[in-house]
Amino acid sequence: MIDTNDWRNWDQATLDRQYSPSSCVPSLAAYLDEYRELSAAARRDAMALTDLRYGPHPDETLDFFPARAPHASLQVFVHGGNWQDVTKDSSAFAAPAFLRAGAAFAAVGYGLAPAVGIDEIVAMVRRSLRWLRAHARELGFAPDRIHLTGTSAGAHLAAMAMIATRDVDIAGATLLSGMYDLEPVRNTYINRALGMDDSTALRNSPLHWLPPNLPPVVIARGGNETGEYIRQHDRMAAALRTRTRVTEVVAPNRDHFDLPYDLGVPGTRLGDAVLAQMMIPTPIGRTGAAAWTQQR
């Protein structure tokens, strides 16, 4: 049994494996292919507004999925990929569930390492939220009902945005399988693209900068995660509980990559928690989980 409280004593191969969630699944490529296919279908079926520019960098664009009715909640999704892979084009697979629930949805793109450093990636996600808030009226959602979700590296970026974007009223946040202390990450293969030194890792570790008051948070992970992802989850959940209302979800039959499929899906533990945070009632009877299983 690996002592996950003592990562500094591990050899490089062990530490790298602990920060490789793909080591827990048969095929990462299969998930990435499915993300792309489901996201493309969502954009096609919902007639999304694509490639809306929110900042000066070429990658500062987002896709927006309007709600059926005005003044709806908005769910903003920030993708993962170790800050160096995946794009918004593979990040809209959760949009149909939120649209069915009556919410709007946005998939945020941002620049990737090594071309862009982590300080600037964090700044980009913050800019996306400010842009969305400024354009709430024309996009048709309520500016005080912005909910923010991130998965994996996206959970880190969502947490950094949540603690620092003072001019955007974040109504709630959902953090999935995230990394919240970047010092161990700095010592892994991931840092070859990021190039973090110790001060960069520290100032971009949301676990160390949580303010006294935060919006309510759903923090979730799959049952099939590495020990380090479990430890990071546990530390962040404990710290958040002293500052806000926390709903913790551990989905025993989910892993790092399929947990986000439950976002907004009633009848799943994560989906119900997120919809409750958004104050959206879940339907009684046939569950969205069953419908989602049939779709996939």
Coordinates of C-alpha atoms in Angstrom, one line a residue:
M1 CA 0.0 0.0 0.0
I2 CA 1.4 3.4 -1.0
D3 CA 1.6 6.0 1.7
T4 CA -0.1 8.9 -0.2
N5 CA 0.9 11.3 2.5
D6 CA 4.6 10.8 1.7
W7 CA 4.9 11.6 -2.0
R8 CA 8.3 13.2 -1.6
N9 CA 9.8 9.8 -0.8
W10 CA 8.6 8.1 -4.0
D11 CA 10.7 7.3 -7.0
Q12 CA 10.0 9.2 -10.2
A13 CA 8.1 6.4 -11.8
T14 CA 5.7 6.0 -8.9
L15 CA 5.0 9.8 -8.6
D16 CA 4.4 10.0 -12.4
R17 CA 2.0 7.1 -12.2
Q18 CA 0.1 8.7 -9.4
Y19 CA -0.6 11.7 -11.5
S20 CA -1.5 9.6 -14.6
P21 CA -5.2 8.9 -14.2
S22 CA -5.2 7.1 -17.5
S23 CA -3.3 4.3 -15.7
C24 CA -6.7 3.4 -14.1
V25 CA -8.6 2.9 -17.4
P26 CA -8.3 0.6 -20.3
S27 CA -8.2 3.3 -23.0
L28 CA -7.9 7.0 -22.7
A29 CA -8.2 7.4 -26.5
A30 CA -11.7 5.9 -26.3
Y31 CA -12.8 8.6 -23.9
L32 CA -11.3 11.4 -25.9
D33 CA -12.9 10.1 -29.1
E34 CA -16.3 10.0 -27.3
Y35 CA -15.9 13.5 -25.9
R36 CA -15.4 14.8 -29.4
E37 CA -18.3 12.9 -30.9
L38 CA -20.8 13.8 -28.2
S39 CA -19.7 17.4 -28.2
A40 CA -20.0 17.7 -32.0
A41 CA -23.5 16.2 -31.8
A42 CA -24.4 18.7 -29.0
R43 CA -23.3 21.6 -31.0
R44 CA -25.2 20.4 -34.1
D45 CA -28.4 19.6 -32.3
A46 CA -28.5 22.7 -30.1
M47 CA -27.4 25.2 -32.7
A48 CA -24.7 26.6 -30.4
L49 CA -23.0 29.9 -30.8
T50 CA -19.5 28.8 -31.5
D51 CA -16.1 30.4 -31.2
L52 CA -17.2 33.5 -29.3
R53 CA -14.1 35.5 -28.5
Y54 CA -13.7 36.6 -24.9
G55 CA -10.0 37.7 -24.9
P56 CA -7.1 38.7 -27.2
H57 CA -5.3 35.3 -27.5
P58 CA -6.4 33.1 -30.4
D59 CA -7.5 30.3 -28.1
E60 CA -9.6 32.6 -25.9
T61 CA -12.9 31.5 -27.3
L62 CA -16.0 29.7 -26.0
D63 CA -19.1 27.9 -27.3
F64 CA -22.4 29.0 -25.9
F65 CA -25.6 27.0 -25.8
P66 CA -28.7 29.3 -25.1
A67 CA -31.4 28.2 -22.7
R68 CA -35.0 27.8 -23.9
A69 CA -36.2 30.6 -21.7
P70 CA -34.6 33.9 -20.6
H71 CA -33.0 34.6 -17.2
A72 CA -31.8 31.0 -16.9
S73 CA -28.9 29.7 -14.9
L74 CA -25.6 29.3 -16.8
Q75 CA -23.4 26.3 -16.4
V76 CA -19.8 27.0 -17.4
F77 CA -17.5 24.0 -18.1
V78 CA -13.7 24.1 -18.0
H79 CA -12.0 21.1 -19.6
G80 CA -9.0 19.2 -18.3
G81 CA -6.0 17.7 -20.1
N82 CA -3.1 18.5 -17.8
W83 CA -3.2 22.2 -19.0
Q84 CA -1.7 20.9 -22.3
D85 CA -4.3 18.7 -24.1
V86 CA -8.0 18.7 -25.0
T87 CA -10.0 21.8 -26.2
K88 CA -13.4 23.3 -25.9
D89 CA -14.4 21.4 -29.1
S90 CA -14.4 18.2 -26.9
S91 CA -16.1 19.8 -23.9
A92 CA -19.7 20.2 -24.8
F93 CA -20.9 16.7 -24.1
A94 CA -22.7 17.8 -20.9
A95 CA -24.6 20.6 -22.7
P96 CA -27.7 18.5 -23.6
A97 CA -28.4 17.5 -20.0
F98 CA -28.3 21.1 -18.8
L99 CA -30.4 22.4 -21.7
R100 CA -33.0 19.8 -20.9
A101 CA -33.0 21.1 -17.3
G102 CA -33.6 24.6 -18.5
A103 CA -30.1 26.0 -18.1
A104 CA -27.7 27.6 -20.5
F105 CA -24.2 26.1 -21.1
A106 CA -20.8 27.4 -22.0
A107 CA -17.7 25.4 -22.9
V108 CA -14.6 27.5 -22.3
G109 CA -11.4 27.2 -24.4
Y110 CA -8.0 28.4 -23.3
G111 CA -4.4 28.4 -24.4
L112 CA -2.4 25.3 -23.7
A113 CA 1.1 24.6 -22.4
P114 CA 3.9 24.8 -23.4
A115 CA 2.9 27.7 -25.6
V116 CA 1.1 29.4 -22.7
G117 CA 2.2 29.3 -19.1
I118 CA -0.1 28.4 -16.2
D119 CA -0.3 31.9 -14.9
E120 CA -1.8 33.0 -18.2
I121 CA -4.1 30.0 -18.4
V122 CA -5.5 30.9 -15.0
A123 CA -6.0 34.5 -16.2
M124 CA -7.8 33.3 -19.4
V125 CA -10.4 31.3 -17.5
R126 CA -11.0 34.3 -15.2
R127 CA -11.4 36.5 -18.3
S128 CA -14.0 34.1 -19.8
L129 CA -16.1 34.5 -16.7
R130 CA -15.9 38.3 -16.8
W131 CA -16.8 38.3 -20.5
L132 CA -19.8 36.0 -19.9
R133 CA -21.0 38.2 -17.0
A134 CA -20.7 41.3 -19.2
H135 CA -22.7 39.7 -22.0
A136 CA -25.3 38.0 -19.9
R137 CA -28.2 40.2 -21.1
E138 CA -27.6 39.6 -24.8
L139 CA -26.9 35.9 -24.3
G140 CA -30.1 35.5 -22.2
F141 CA -29.0 34.1 -18.9
A142 CA -29.2 35.6 -15.4
P143 CA -25.9 37.2 -14.4
D144 CA -26.3 36.3 -10.8
R145 CA -26.8 32.6 -11.6
I146 CA -23.5 31.6 -13.1
H147 CA -22.3 28.1 -12.0
L148 CA -18.8 27.0 -12.7
T149 CA -17.6 23.4 -13.3
G150 CA -14.1 22.1 -14.0
T151 CA -12.7 18.6 -14.4
S152 CA -9.1 17.5 -13.6
A153 CA -6.9 20.4 -14.6
G154 CA -10.1 22.2 -15.3
A155 CA -11.1 21.7 -11.6
H156 CA -7.9 23.5 -10.7
L157 CA -8.7 26.3 -13.0
A158 CA -12.3 26.6 -11.8
A159 CA -11.0 26.7 -8.2
M160 CA -8.5 29.5 -9.1
A161 CA -11.3 31.4 -10.8
M162 CA -13.7 30.9 -7.9
I163 CA -11.3 32.4 -5.3
A164 CA -10.2 35.4 -7.3
T165 CA -12.9 36.6 -9.8
R166 CA -14.5 39.2 -7.5
D167 CA -16.4 41.0 -10.2
V168 CA -18.3 37.9 -11.2
D169 CA -21.0 36.6 -8.9
I170 CA -20.3 32.8 -8.9
A171 CA -23.5 31.2 -7.6
G172 CA -21.9 27.7 -7.2
A173 CA -18.9 25.6 -8.3
T174 CA -18.4 22.0 -9.1
L175 CA -14.9 20.5 -8.9
L176 CA -14.3 17.1 -10.4
S177 CA -11.1 15.0 -9.8
G178 CA -8.9 18.0 -9.4
M179 CA -5.4 19.0 -8.4
Y180 CA -5.4 21.7 -5.8
D181 CA -1.8 21.7 -4.6
L182 CA 0.6 21.9 -7.5
E183 CA 3.8 21.2 -5.6
P184 CA 3.7 17.4 -6.2
V185 CA 2.5 18.1 -9.8
R186 CA 5.6 20.3 -10.3
N187 CA 7.8 17.2 -9.6
T188 CA 6.1 15.0 -12.3
Y189 CA 6.3 14.6 -16.0
I190 CA 3.4 17.1 -16.4
N191 CA 5.8 19.9 -15.5
R192 CA 7.9 19.3 -18.6
A193 CA 5.3 21.3 -20.6
L194 CA 4.3 23.7 -17.8
G195 CA 7.8 24.7 -16.6
M196 CA 6.6 25.6 -13.1
D197 CA 9.1 26.6 -10.4
D198 CA 8.2 26.4 -6.7
S199 CA 6.9 29.9 -6.5
T200 CA 4.7 29.4 -9.6
A201 CA 3.3 26.2 -8.2
L202 CA 2.6 27.9 -4.9
R203 CA 0.7 30.9 -6.2
N204 CA -1.3 28.7 -8.5
S205 CA -2.3 26.2 -5.7
P206 CA -5.9 27.1 -4.7
L207 CA -5.7 24.9 -1.6
H208 CA -3.4 27.5 -0.1
W209 CA -5.4 30.6 -1.0
L210 CA -9.0 29.9 -0.1
P211 CA -10.7 33.0 1.2
P212 CA -13.0 32.9 4.3
N213 CA -16.2 32.9 2.3
L214 CA -16.9 31.0 -0.9
P215 CA -20.0 30.0 -2.9
P216 CA -21.4 26.5 -2.3
V217 CA -19.2 23.8 -3.8
V218 CA -19.9 20.3 -5.1
I219 CA -16.6 18.4 -5.0
A220 CA -16.5 15.0 -6.6
R221 CA -14.3 12.2 -7.7
G222 CA -14.7 8.7 -9.1
G223 CA -14.2 5.6 -7.1
N224 CA -11.5 4.5 -9.5
E225 CA -8.8 7.2 -9.1
T226 CA -5.1 7.1 -8.1
G227 CA -4.1 7.6 -4.5
E228 CA -2.8 11.1 -5.2
Y229 CA -6.0 12.3 -6.8
I230 CA -7.9 10.9 -3.8
R231 CA -5.6 12.7 -1.4
Q232 CA -5.9 16.0 -3.3
H233 CA -9.7 15.6 -3.2
D234 CA -9.8 14.9 0.5
R235 CA -7.6 17.8 1.4
M236 CA -9.6 20.3 -0.7
A237 CA -12.9 19.0 0.6
A238 CA -11.7 19.4 4.2
A239 CA -10.5 22.9 3.6
L240 CA -13.7 24.0 1.8
R241 CA -15.9 22.7 4.6
T242 CA -14.5 25.4 6.9
R243 CA -15.4 28.1 4.4
T244 CA -18.7 27.2 2.6
R245 CA -21.4 24.6 2.2
V246 CA -19.9 21.5 0.6
T247 CA -21.6 18.6 -1.1
E248 CA -19.1 15.7 -1.5
V249 CA -19.7 13.0 -4.1
V250 CA -17.7 9.8 -4.5
A251 CA -19.1 7.8 -7.4
P252 CA -17.9 4.3 -6.8
N253 CA -18.5 3.1 -10.4
R254 CA -16.9 6.1 -12.1
D255 CA -13.4 6.9 -13.0
H256 CA -11.5 10.1 -13.7
F257 CA -12.8 10.3 -17.3
D258 CA -16.4 9.1 -17.2
L259 CA -17.4 11.0 -14.0
P260 CA -18.2 14.2 -16.1
Y261 CA -20.8 12.3 -18.1
D262 CA -23.0 12.5 -15.0
L263 CA -23.1 16.3 -15.0
G264 CA -26.6 17.6 -15.1
V265 CA -28.1 14.1 -15.4
P266 CA -30.8 13.4 -12.9
G267 CA -30.8 10.1 -11.2
T268 CA -27.0 10.2 -10.8
R269 CA -25.3 11.2 -7.5
L270 CA -23.3 14.0 -9.2
G271 CA -26.1 15.1 -11.5
D272 CA -28.6 15.4 -8.6
A273 CA -26.0 17.3 -6.5
V274 CA -25.3 19.8 -9.3
L275 CA -28.9 20.4 -10.2
A276 CA -29.8 20.9 -6.5
Q277 CA -27.0 23.5 -6.3
M278 CA -28.5 25.2 -9.3
M279 CA -31.9 25.0 -7.6
I280 CA -33.3 23.0 -10.6
P281 CA -35.8 20.4 -9.5
T282 CA -35.1 16.9 -10.8
P283 CA -37.9 15.0 -12.5
I284 CA -39.8 12.2 -10.7
G285 CA -40.1 8.9 -12.5
R286 CA -37.9 7.8 -15.4
T287 CA -34.4 9.1 -14.6
G288 CA -32.1 11.0 -16.8
A289 CA -29.5 8.5 -16.0
A290 CA -31.4 5.8 -17.8
A291 CA -31.9 8.0 -20.8
W292 CA -28.2 8.9 -20.8
T293 CA -27.2 5.3 -20.7
Q294 CA -29.3 4.6 -23.7
Q295 CA -27.8 7.6 -25.6
R296 CA -24.3 6.3 -25.0

